[in-house]
Amino acid sequence: MQPLGAQDDMISQRPVFVTEPHLPPLQEFIPYLEKLWASKRLTNGGPFHEQLEKELAAYLGVQHLSLFSNGTIALVTALQALRISGEVITTPYTFVATAHSLIWNNIKPVFVDVDPGTCNLDPARIEEAITPATTAILPVHCYGLPCDVDRIQRIADTYGLKVIYDAAHAFGVKQDGASILNHGDLSVLSFHATKVFNTFEGGAIICPDAKIKQRIDYLKNFGFADEVTVVAPGINGKMNEVSAAMGLLQLQHVDQALVTRAAIHRRYQDAFADVPSLRLLQAPTGLEWNHAYCPLFVGPDHPVSRDALYALLKKHGIHARRYFYPLVSSFPMYRGLPSAAPEHLPHAQTLADQVICLPIYPTLRAEDQERLIGIILQTAR
């Protein structure tokens, strides 16, 4: 590995971000736009929308899929669709939209600690947190690593609870050849610009039941069942035709994008394998992972702290991110909850204090990745 020098300083003038939207060749998008201009059908379940729902369901190996304008509205609607109320058990180690979707539905979040190895909800902590007011569990497949879906389902069945998975990170993830999106009552995807598969903005709800999909489709369109009948207090959550067209085009390129992400992740794994103070997540046997993120955990025995490493990378034009820091439970709207007390969430707090997500996206240049690796390895000496 070359030491930092004049050439490195020149390269560092080009910023490297934690992610970059994956976009297909522009010329391939033009025919879709020409069809839109000819049809003037821009929203309200147009032909691209209908086609994308079918093609995505087939690609992901799920029964029913309902497209949304974004993943947050999809989360809010999923809770509405199952008529969730009272208390819902969820994770503090996530993006704020997970908990915010509960607040928007006037539901009380109950935070429980995570498994430090997977960053996902610890099933043992879930069972301890159940009260008569608990109606559901809202776990997150953090970084695309599957939750312990079997144990969570057994708990839900025992106590009569619904399970809605925030699967924003989990596009295309399979365990033992089967999609993890088929677990629980519903799963919610995000197609935000930063995700593995993006439609500029977008999202989807996965459900196993045509009747539930019909209710979801009503809810995302103001509750309209037909031109003159409103059956529920719905919202405007529909995906537009431009985003749907982008999704159809992205599907043609996503497999190659996943292969490239995996190769980038392997280079990080190889580079840090002999540094005991640095830890990368390990995929379990039988998992087809999407490598949506590359979280690196900086241990207390590392010569520099996580925050010092973050600042050093930034100094060299590398904009890593501390996903997820601070914990959601520490924000003003949540920290007054009894379940948000730091002493109840020691593993989540440790992860939040140690994590730094490294750049990973298909167009990440090899020389930028090598430069980044070199900076980190120098801190270990």
GROMACS .gro file of C-alpha atoms in nm:
model
  381
    1MET     CA    1   0.000   0.000   0.000
    2GLN     CA    2   0.148   0.336  -0.103
    3PRO     CA    3   0.190   0.598   0.172
    4LEU     CA    4  -0.011   0.915   0.142
    5GLY     CA    5   0.174   1.159  -0.080
    6ALA     CA    6   0.143   1.427  -0.344
    7GLN     CA    7  -0.048   1.203  -0.586
    8ASP     CA    8  -0.286   1.098  -0.309
    9ASP     CA    9  -0.349   1.462  -0.219
   10MET     CA   10  -0.440   1.530  -0.582
   11ILE     CA   11  -0.680   1.234  -0.592
   12SER     CA   12  -0.835   1.339  -0.262
   13GLN     CA   13  -0.964   1.656  -0.424
   14ARG     CA   14  -1.237   1.441  -0.580
   15PRO     CA   15  -1.489   1.371  -0.303
   16VAL     CA   16  -1.590   1.012  -0.235
   17PHE     CA   17  -1.931   0.970  -0.073
   18VAL     CA   18  -2.069   0.678   0.125
   19THR     CA   19  -2.299   0.601  -0.165
   20GLU     CA   20  -2.388   0.722  -0.511
   21PRO     CA   21  -2.714   0.662  -0.697
   22HIS     CA   22  -2.685   0.380  -0.947
   23LEU     CA   23  -2.818   0.512  -1.278
   24PRO     CA   24  -2.852   0.324  -1.607
   25PRO     CA   25  -2.729   0.480  -1.931
   26LEU     CA   26  -2.937   0.790  -2.004
   27GLN     CA   27  -3.003   0.688  -2.363
   28GLU     CA   28  -3.181   0.376  -2.238
   29PHE     CA   29  -3.426   0.590  -2.041
   30ILE     CA   30  -3.524   0.811  -2.335
   31PRO     CA   31  -3.769   0.560  -2.497
   32TYR     CA   32  -3.961   0.536  -2.169
   33LEU     CA   33  -3.991   0.914  -2.151
   34GLU     CA   34  -4.108   0.928  -2.512
   35LYS     CA   35  -4.389   0.685  -2.426
   36LEU     CA   36  -4.487   0.902  -2.129
   37TRP     CA   37  -4.495   1.216  -2.343
   38ALA     CA   38  -4.710   1.037  -2.599
   39SER     CA   39  -4.956   0.892  -2.347
   40LYS     CA   40  -4.963   1.186  -2.103
   41ARG     CA   41  -5.032   0.923  -1.833
   42LEU     CA   42  -4.808   1.035  -1.549
   43THR     CA   43  -4.964   0.880  -1.238
   44ASN     CA   44  -5.271   0.698  -1.095
   45GLY     CA   45  -5.165   0.343  -1.173
   46GLY     CA   46  -5.047   0.385  -1.530
   47PRO     CA   47  -4.902   0.109  -1.748
   48PHE     CA   48  -4.543   0.140  -1.620
   49HIS     CA   49  -4.670   0.122  -1.263
   50GLU     CA   50  -4.870  -0.192  -1.332
   51GLN     CA   51  -4.583  -0.353  -1.520
   52LEU     CA   52  -4.331  -0.275  -1.247
   53GLU     CA   53  -4.551  -0.426  -0.976
   54LYS     CA   54  -4.567  -0.751  -1.172
   55GLU     CA   55  -4.200  -0.762  -1.268
   56LEU     CA   56  -4.076  -0.673  -0.921
   57ALA     CA   57  -4.295  -0.937  -0.757
   58ALA     CA   58  -4.156  -1.197  -0.995
   59TYR     CA   59  -3.795  -1.082  -0.949
   60LEU     CA   60  -3.820  -1.076  -0.570
   61GLY     CA   61  -4.013  -1.400  -0.542
   62VAL     CA   62  -4.311  -1.256  -0.355
   63GLN     CA   63  -4.685  -1.300  -0.393
   64HIS     CA   64  -4.813  -0.942  -0.394
   65LEU     CA   65  -4.643  -0.604  -0.415
   66SER     CA   66  -4.789  -0.254  -0.394
   67LEU     CA   67  -4.573   0.036  -0.513
   68PHE     CA   68  -4.545   0.361  -0.316
   69SER     CA   69  -4.404   0.709  -0.362
   70ASN     CA   70  -4.145   0.640  -0.090
   71GLY     CA   71  -4.062   0.391   0.182
   72THR     CA   72  -4.174   0.611   0.472
   73ILE     CA   73  -4.527   0.651   0.336
   74ALA     CA   74  -4.526   0.275   0.278
   75LEU     CA   75  -4.438   0.215   0.646
   76VAL     CA   76  -4.710   0.453   0.763
   77THR     CA   77  -4.961   0.279   0.536
   78ALA     CA   78  -4.855  -0.073   0.639
   79LEU     CA   79  -4.939   0.009   1.000
   80GLN     CA   80  -5.274   0.153   0.887
   81ALA     CA   81  -5.349  -0.151   0.672
   82LEU     CA   82  -5.317  -0.387   0.970
   83ARG     CA   83  -5.496  -0.141   1.203
   84ILE     CA   84  -5.204  -0.138   1.446
   85SER     CA   85  -5.249   0.066   1.765
   86GLY     CA   86  -5.122   0.082   2.124
   87GLU     CA   87  -4.757  -0.017   2.160
   88VAL     CA   88  -4.520  -0.158   1.901
   89ILE     CA   89  -4.181  -0.310   1.981
   90THR     CA   90  -3.902  -0.186   1.757
   91THR     CA   91  -3.530  -0.116   1.739
   92PRO     CA   92  -3.341   0.200   1.835
   93TYR     CA   93  -3.064   0.109   1.588
   94THR     CA   94  -3.223   0.220   1.262
   95PHE     CA   95  -3.305   0.521   1.047
   96VAL     CA   96  -3.554   0.758   1.210
   97ALA     CA   97  -3.833   0.675   0.961
   98THR     CA   98  -3.892   0.341   1.137
   99ALA     CA   99  -3.996   0.505   1.463
  100HIS     CA  100  -4.148   0.812   1.298
  101SER     CA  101  -4.397   0.591   1.114
  102LEU     CA  102  -4.528   0.479   1.453
  103ILE     CA  103  -4.564   0.834   1.584
  104TRP     CA  104  -4.755   0.936   1.272
  105ASN     CA  105  -5.002   0.658   1.352
  106ASN     CA  106  -5.030   0.766   1.718
  107ILE     CA  107  -4.855   0.443   1.825
  108LYS     CA  108  -4.611   0.427   2.116
  109PRO     CA  109  -4.269   0.289   2.019
  110VAL     CA  110  -4.114   0.049   2.267
  111PHE     CA  111  -3.739   0.017   2.208
  112VAL     CA  112  -3.554  -0.303   2.287
  113ASP     CA  113  -3.187  -0.389   2.254
  114VAL     CA  114  -3.022  -0.558   1.957
  115ASP     CA  115  -2.797  -0.855   1.899
  116PRO     CA  116  -2.445  -0.710   1.873
  117GLY     CA  117  -2.346  -0.965   1.610
  118THR     CA  118  -2.626  -0.892   1.363
  119CYS     CA  119  -2.741  -0.541   1.470
  120ASN     CA  120  -3.099  -0.676   1.459
  121LEU     CA  121  -3.362  -0.695   1.733
  122ASP     CA  122  -3.275  -0.949   2.001
  123PRO     CA  123  -3.574  -1.187   2.026
  124ALA     CA  124  -3.508  -1.245   2.398
  125ARG     CA  125  -3.548  -0.872   2.462
  126ILE     CA  126  -3.867  -0.863   2.253
  127GLU     CA  127  -4.048  -1.109   2.477
  128GLU     CA  128  -3.946  -0.920   2.792
  129ALA     CA  129  -4.100  -0.598   2.655
  130ILE     CA  130  -4.447  -0.732   2.571
  131THR     CA  131  -4.735  -0.576   2.769
  132PRO     CA  132  -5.116  -0.594   2.734
  133ALA     CA  133  -5.092  -0.285   2.510
  134THR     CA  134  -4.849  -0.448   2.263
  135THR     CA  135  -5.007  -0.513   1.923
  136ALA     CA  136  -4.711  -0.563   1.687
  137ILE     CA  137  -4.338  -0.598   1.634
  138LEU     CA  138  -4.156  -0.374   1.385
  139PRO     CA  139  -3.808  -0.522   1.328
  140VAL     CA  140  -3.551  -0.398   1.075
  141HIS     CA  141  -3.337  -0.625   0.857
  142CYS     CA  142  -3.042  -0.401   0.941
  143TYR     CA  143  -2.788  -0.361   0.660
  144GLY     CA  144  -2.982  -0.632   0.474
  145LEU     CA  145  -2.890  -0.907   0.724
  146PRO     CA  146  -3.206  -1.103   0.809
  147CYS     CA  147  -3.360  -1.086   1.154
  148ASP     CA  148  -3.417  -1.409   1.343
  149VAL     CA  149  -3.747  -1.443   1.161
  150ASP     CA  150  -3.840  -1.784   1.303
  151ARG     CA  151  -3.801  -1.681   1.667
  152ILE     CA  152  -3.978  -1.351   1.606
  153GLN     CA  153  -4.270  -1.531   1.441
  154ARG     CA  154  -4.298  -1.778   1.730
  155ILE     CA  155  -4.316  -1.488   1.974
  156ALA     CA  156  -4.577  -1.314   1.760
  157ASP     CA  157  -4.787  -1.629   1.736
  158THR     CA  158  -4.767  -1.692   2.110
  159TYR     CA  159  -4.885  -1.342   2.201
  160GLY     CA  160  -5.117  -1.274   1.906
  161LEU     CA  161  -4.902  -0.996   1.758
  162LYS     CA  162  -4.860  -0.870   1.402
  163VAL     CA  163  -4.512  -0.848   1.247
  164ILE     CA  164  -4.419  -0.577   0.998
  165TYR     CA  165  -4.062  -0.587   0.871
  166ASP     CA  166  -3.885  -0.267   0.779
  167ALA     CA  167  -3.696  -0.421   0.488
  168ALA     CA  168  -3.563  -0.092   0.347
  169HIS     CA  169  -3.213  -0.244   0.329
  170ALA     CA  170  -3.317  -0.589   0.212
  171PHE     CA  171  -3.393  -0.569  -0.161
  172GLY     CA  172  -3.320  -0.904  -0.325
  173VAL     CA  173  -3.188  -1.071  -0.008
  174LYS     CA  174  -3.249  -1.446   0.008
  175GLN     CA  175  -3.188  -1.701   0.282
  176ASP     CA  176  -3.150  -2.062   0.166
  177GLY     CA  177  -3.287  -1.962  -0.173
  178ALA     CA  178  -3.606  -1.793  -0.046
  179SER     CA  179  -3.681  -1.422  -0.021
  180ILE     CA  180  -3.672  -1.286   0.333
  181LEU     CA  181  -3.949  -1.048   0.226
  182ASN     CA  182  -4.205  -1.327   0.265
  183HIS     CA  183  -4.175  -1.332   0.644
  184GLY     CA  184  -4.411  -1.156   0.880
  185ASP     CA  185  -4.749  -1.008   0.792
  186LEU     CA  186  -4.599  -0.734   0.573
  187SER     CA  187  -4.255  -0.621   0.458
  188VAL     CA  188  -4.173  -0.267   0.350
  189LEU     CA  189  -3.906  -0.175   0.093
  190SER     CA  190  -3.743   0.156   0.008
  191PHE     CA  191  -3.637   0.252  -0.343
  192HIS     CA  192  -3.471   0.577  -0.238
  193ALA     CA  193  -3.189   0.708  -0.457
  194THR     CA  194  -2.929   0.570  -0.214
  195LYS     CA  195  -3.063   0.215  -0.212
  196VAL     CA  196  -2.942  -0.093  -0.401
  197PHE     CA  197  -3.244  -0.063  -0.632
  198ASN     CA  198  -3.378   0.288  -0.681
  199THR     CA  199  -3.665   0.455  -0.863
  200PHE     CA  200  -3.532   0.805  -0.773
  201GLU     CA  201  -3.779   0.796  -0.481
  202GLY     CA  202  -4.007   0.504  -0.413
  203GLY     CA  203  -4.102   0.211  -0.198
  204ALA     CA  204  -4.328  -0.091  -0.177
  205ILE     CA  205  -4.527  -0.308   0.062
  206ILE     CA  206  -4.496  -0.685   0.023
  207CYS     CA  207  -4.793  -0.893   0.136
  208PRO     CA  208  -4.897  -1.258   0.098
  209ASP     CA  209  -5.266  -1.192   0.058
  210ALA     CA  210  -5.464  -1.037  -0.231
  211LYS     CA  211  -5.726  -0.902   0.009
  212ILE     CA  212  -5.467  -0.711   0.213
  213LYS     CA  213  -5.310  -0.579  -0.109
  214GLN     CA  214  -5.650  -0.444  -0.211
  215ARG     CA  215  -5.681  -0.257   0.120
  216ILE     CA  216  -5.327  -0.123   0.082
  217ASP     CA  217  -5.406  -0.004  -0.271
  218TYR     CA  218  -5.715   0.176  -0.142
  219LEU     CA  219  -5.517   0.340   0.138
  220LYS     CA  220  -5.243   0.472  -0.091
  221ASN     CA  221  -5.502   0.636  -0.318
  222PHE     CA  222  -5.701   0.845  -0.069
  223GLY     CA  223  -5.921   0.546   0.014
  224PHE     CA  224  -6.098   0.543  -0.323
  225ALA     CA  225  -6.255   0.210  -0.418
  226ASP     CA  226  -6.411   0.357  -0.733
  227GLU     CA  227  -6.491   0.700  -0.873
  228VAL     CA  228  -6.752   0.781  -0.607
  229THR     CA  229  -6.670   0.548  -0.317
  230VAL     CA  230  -6.416   0.617  -0.041
  231VAL     CA  231  -6.373   0.322   0.194
  232ALA     CA  232  -6.087   0.437   0.420
  233PRO     CA  233  -5.906   0.756   0.530
  234GLY     CA  234  -5.629   0.707   0.277
  235ILE     CA  235  -5.327   0.908   0.176
  236ASN     CA  236  -5.164   1.002  -0.153
  237GLY     CA  237  -4.887   0.741  -0.162
  238LYS     CA  238  -4.891   0.638  -0.528
  239MET     CA  239  -4.574   0.594  -0.731
  240ASN     CA  240  -4.567   0.810  -1.043
  241GLU     CA  241  -4.500   0.679  -1.394
  242VAL     CA  242  -4.155   0.839  -1.427
  243SER     CA  243  -4.032   0.654  -1.118
  244ALA     CA  244  -4.198   0.332  -1.232
  245ALA     CA  245  -4.029   0.360  -1.571
  246MET     CA  246  -3.695   0.407  -1.399
  247GLY     CA  247  -3.766   0.096  -1.192
  248LEU     CA  248  -3.832  -0.113  -1.502
  249LEU     CA  249  -3.502   0.000  -1.651
  250GLN     CA  250  -3.314  -0.052  -1.322
  251LEU     CA  251  -3.432  -0.413  -1.309
  252GLN     CA  252  -3.229  -0.479  -1.623
  253HIS     CA  253  -2.909  -0.367  -1.448
  254VAL     CA  254  -2.957  -0.461  -1.081
  255ASP     CA  255  -2.800  -0.808  -1.100
  256GLN     CA  256  -2.471  -0.668  -1.226
  257ALA     CA  257  -2.486  -0.395  -0.963
  258LEU     CA  258  -2.518  -0.659  -0.692
  259VAL     CA  259  -2.217  -0.850  -0.827
  260THR     CA  260  -2.007  -0.532  -0.824
  261ARG     CA  261  -2.113  -0.447  -0.469
  262ALA     CA  262  -2.012  -0.793  -0.351
  263ALA     CA  263  -1.666  -0.753  -0.506
  264ILE     CA  264  -1.615  -0.416  -0.334
  265HIS     CA  265  -1.722  -0.568  -0.002
  266ARG     CA  266  -1.476  -0.857  -0.045
  267ARG     CA  267  -1.190  -0.612  -0.098
  268TYR     CA  268  -1.276  -0.445   0.233
  269GLN     CA  269  -1.296  -0.784   0.406
  270ASP     CA  270  -0.957  -0.893   0.272
  271ALA     CA  271  -0.796  -0.561   0.365
  272PHE     CA  272  -0.908  -0.559   0.729
  273ALA     CA  273  -0.906  -0.933   0.801
  274ASP     CA  274  -0.584  -0.913   1.004
  275VAL     CA  275  -0.682  -0.604   1.208
  276PRO     CA  276  -0.851  -0.738   1.525
  277SER     CA  277  -0.965  -0.392   1.636
  278LEU     CA  278  -1.179  -0.354   1.321
  279ARG     CA  279  -1.487  -0.567   1.255
  280LEU     CA  280  -1.701  -0.612   0.946
  281LEU     CA  281  -2.036  -0.793   0.956
  282GLN     CA  282  -2.033  -1.155   0.844
  283ALA     CA  283  -2.313  -1.301   0.634
  284PRO     CA  284  -2.456  -1.627   0.769
  285THR     CA  285  -2.432  -1.948   0.569
  286GLY     CA  286  -2.688  -1.971   0.289
  287LEU     CA  287  -2.746  -1.596   0.265
  288GLU     CA  288  -2.759  -1.417  -0.071
  289TRP     CA  289  -2.672  -1.071   0.059
  290ASN     CA  290  -2.716  -0.748  -0.135
  291HIS     CA  291  -2.423  -0.563   0.027
  292ALA     CA  292  -2.638  -0.256   0.065
  293TYR     CA  293  -2.399  -0.114   0.325
  294CYS     CA  294  -2.050  -0.182   0.451
  295PRO     CA  295  -2.049  -0.102   0.824
  296LEU     CA  296  -1.708  -0.112   0.991
  297PHE     CA  297  -1.701  -0.128   1.372
  298VAL     CA  298  -1.404   0.044   1.531
  299GLY     CA  299  -1.325  -0.134   1.857
  300PRO     CA  300  -1.213   0.040   2.179
  301ASP     CA  301  -0.864  -0.108   2.134
  302HIS     CA  302  -0.812   0.058   1.796
  303PRO     CA  303  -0.538   0.326   1.811
  304VAL     CA  304  -0.783   0.598   1.703
  305SER     CA  305  -1.149   0.638   1.791
  306ARG     CA  306  -1.436   0.599   1.547
  307ASP     CA  307  -1.495   0.975   1.545
  308ALA     CA  308  -1.128   1.048   1.488
  309LEU     CA  309  -1.125   0.804   1.196
  310TYR     CA  310  -1.441   0.963   1.057
  311ALA     CA  311  -1.277   1.307   1.074
  312LEU     CA  312  -0.955   1.179   0.915
  313LEU     CA  313  -1.140   1.028   0.620
  314LYS     CA  314  -1.337   1.349   0.576
  315LYS     CA  315  -1.012   1.549   0.574
  316HIS     CA  316  -0.906   1.339   0.274
  317GLY     CA  317  -1.236   1.394   0.091
  318ILE     CA  318  -1.394   1.061   0.190
  319HIS     CA  319  -1.740   1.114   0.330
  320ALA     CA  320  -1.821   0.801   0.527
  321ARG     CA  321  -2.132   0.799   0.748
  322ARG     CA  322  -2.203   0.687   1.102
  323TYR     CA  323  -2.512   0.476   1.030
  324PHE     CA  324  -2.676   0.460   1.285
  325TYR     CA  325  -2.558   0.730   1.522
  326PRO     CA  326  -2.704   0.870   1.736
  327LEU     CA  327  -2.963   0.610   1.833
  328VAL     CA  328  -3.321   0.697   1.738
  329SER     CA  329  -3.412   0.659   2.107
  330SER     CA  330  -3.185   0.953   2.195
  331PHE     CA  331  -3.376   1.211   1.988
  332PRO     CA  332  -3.600   1.457   2.176
  333MET     CA  333  -3.931   1.306   2.067
  334TYR     CA  334  -3.829   0.960   2.200
  335ARG     CA  335  -3.580   0.998   2.484
  336GLY     CA  336  -3.852   1.054   2.744
  337LEU     CA  337  -3.991   0.704   2.686
  338PRO     CA  338  -3.898   0.453   2.958
  339SER     CA  339  -3.775   0.208   2.693
  340ALA     CA  340  -3.535   0.473   2.556
  341ALA     CA  341  -3.321   0.481   2.870
  342PRO     CA  342  -2.958   0.410   2.770
  343GLU     CA  343  -2.917   0.143   3.038
  344HIS     CA  344  -3.181  -0.067   2.857
  345LEU     CA  345  -2.995  -0.049   2.523
  346PRO     CA  346  -2.626  -0.123   2.590
  347HIS     CA  347  -2.556  -0.323   2.272
  348ALA     CA  348  -2.729  -0.072   2.047
  349GLN     CA  349  -2.536   0.211   2.211
  350THR     CA  350  -2.203   0.034   2.163
  351LEU     CA  351  -2.278  -0.026   1.794
  352ALA     CA  352  -2.380   0.338   1.748
  353ASP     CA  353  -2.055   0.453   1.909
  354GLN     CA  354  -1.835   0.226   1.696
  355VAL     CA  355  -1.994   0.215   1.350
  356ILE     CA  356  -1.870   0.388   1.039
  357CYS     CA  357  -2.022   0.290   0.704
  358LEU     CA  358  -1.767   0.282   0.426
  359PRO     CA  359  -1.835   0.384   0.065
  360ILE     CA  360  -1.991   0.104  -0.138
  361TYR     CA  361  -2.162   0.149  -0.473
  362PRO     CA  362  -2.113   0.005  -0.822
  363THR     CA  363  -1.922   0.302  -0.964
  364LEU     CA  364  -1.677   0.330  -0.672
  365ARG     CA  365  -1.335   0.349  -0.835
  366ALA     CA  366  -1.078   0.089  -0.731
  367GLU     CA  367  -0.816   0.358  -0.672
  368ASP     CA  368  -1.049   0.545  -0.437
  369GLN     CA  369  -1.123   0.228  -0.243
  370GLU     CA  370  -0.752   0.147  -0.216
  371ARG     CA  371  -0.676   0.499  -0.096
  372LEU     CA  372  -0.948   0.472   0.167
  373ILE     CA  373  -0.821   0.133   0.282
  374GLY     CA  374  -0.469   0.272   0.307
  375ILE     CA  375  -0.580   0.559   0.531
  376ILE     CA  376  -0.762   0.321   0.766
  377LEU     CA  377  -0.475   0.071   0.780
  378GLN     CA  378  -0.231   0.348   0.869
  379THR     CA  379  -0.441   0.423   1.179
  380ALA     CA  380  -0.392   0.062   1.292
  381ARG     CA  381  -0.011   0.091   1.305
   0.00000   0.00000   0.00000
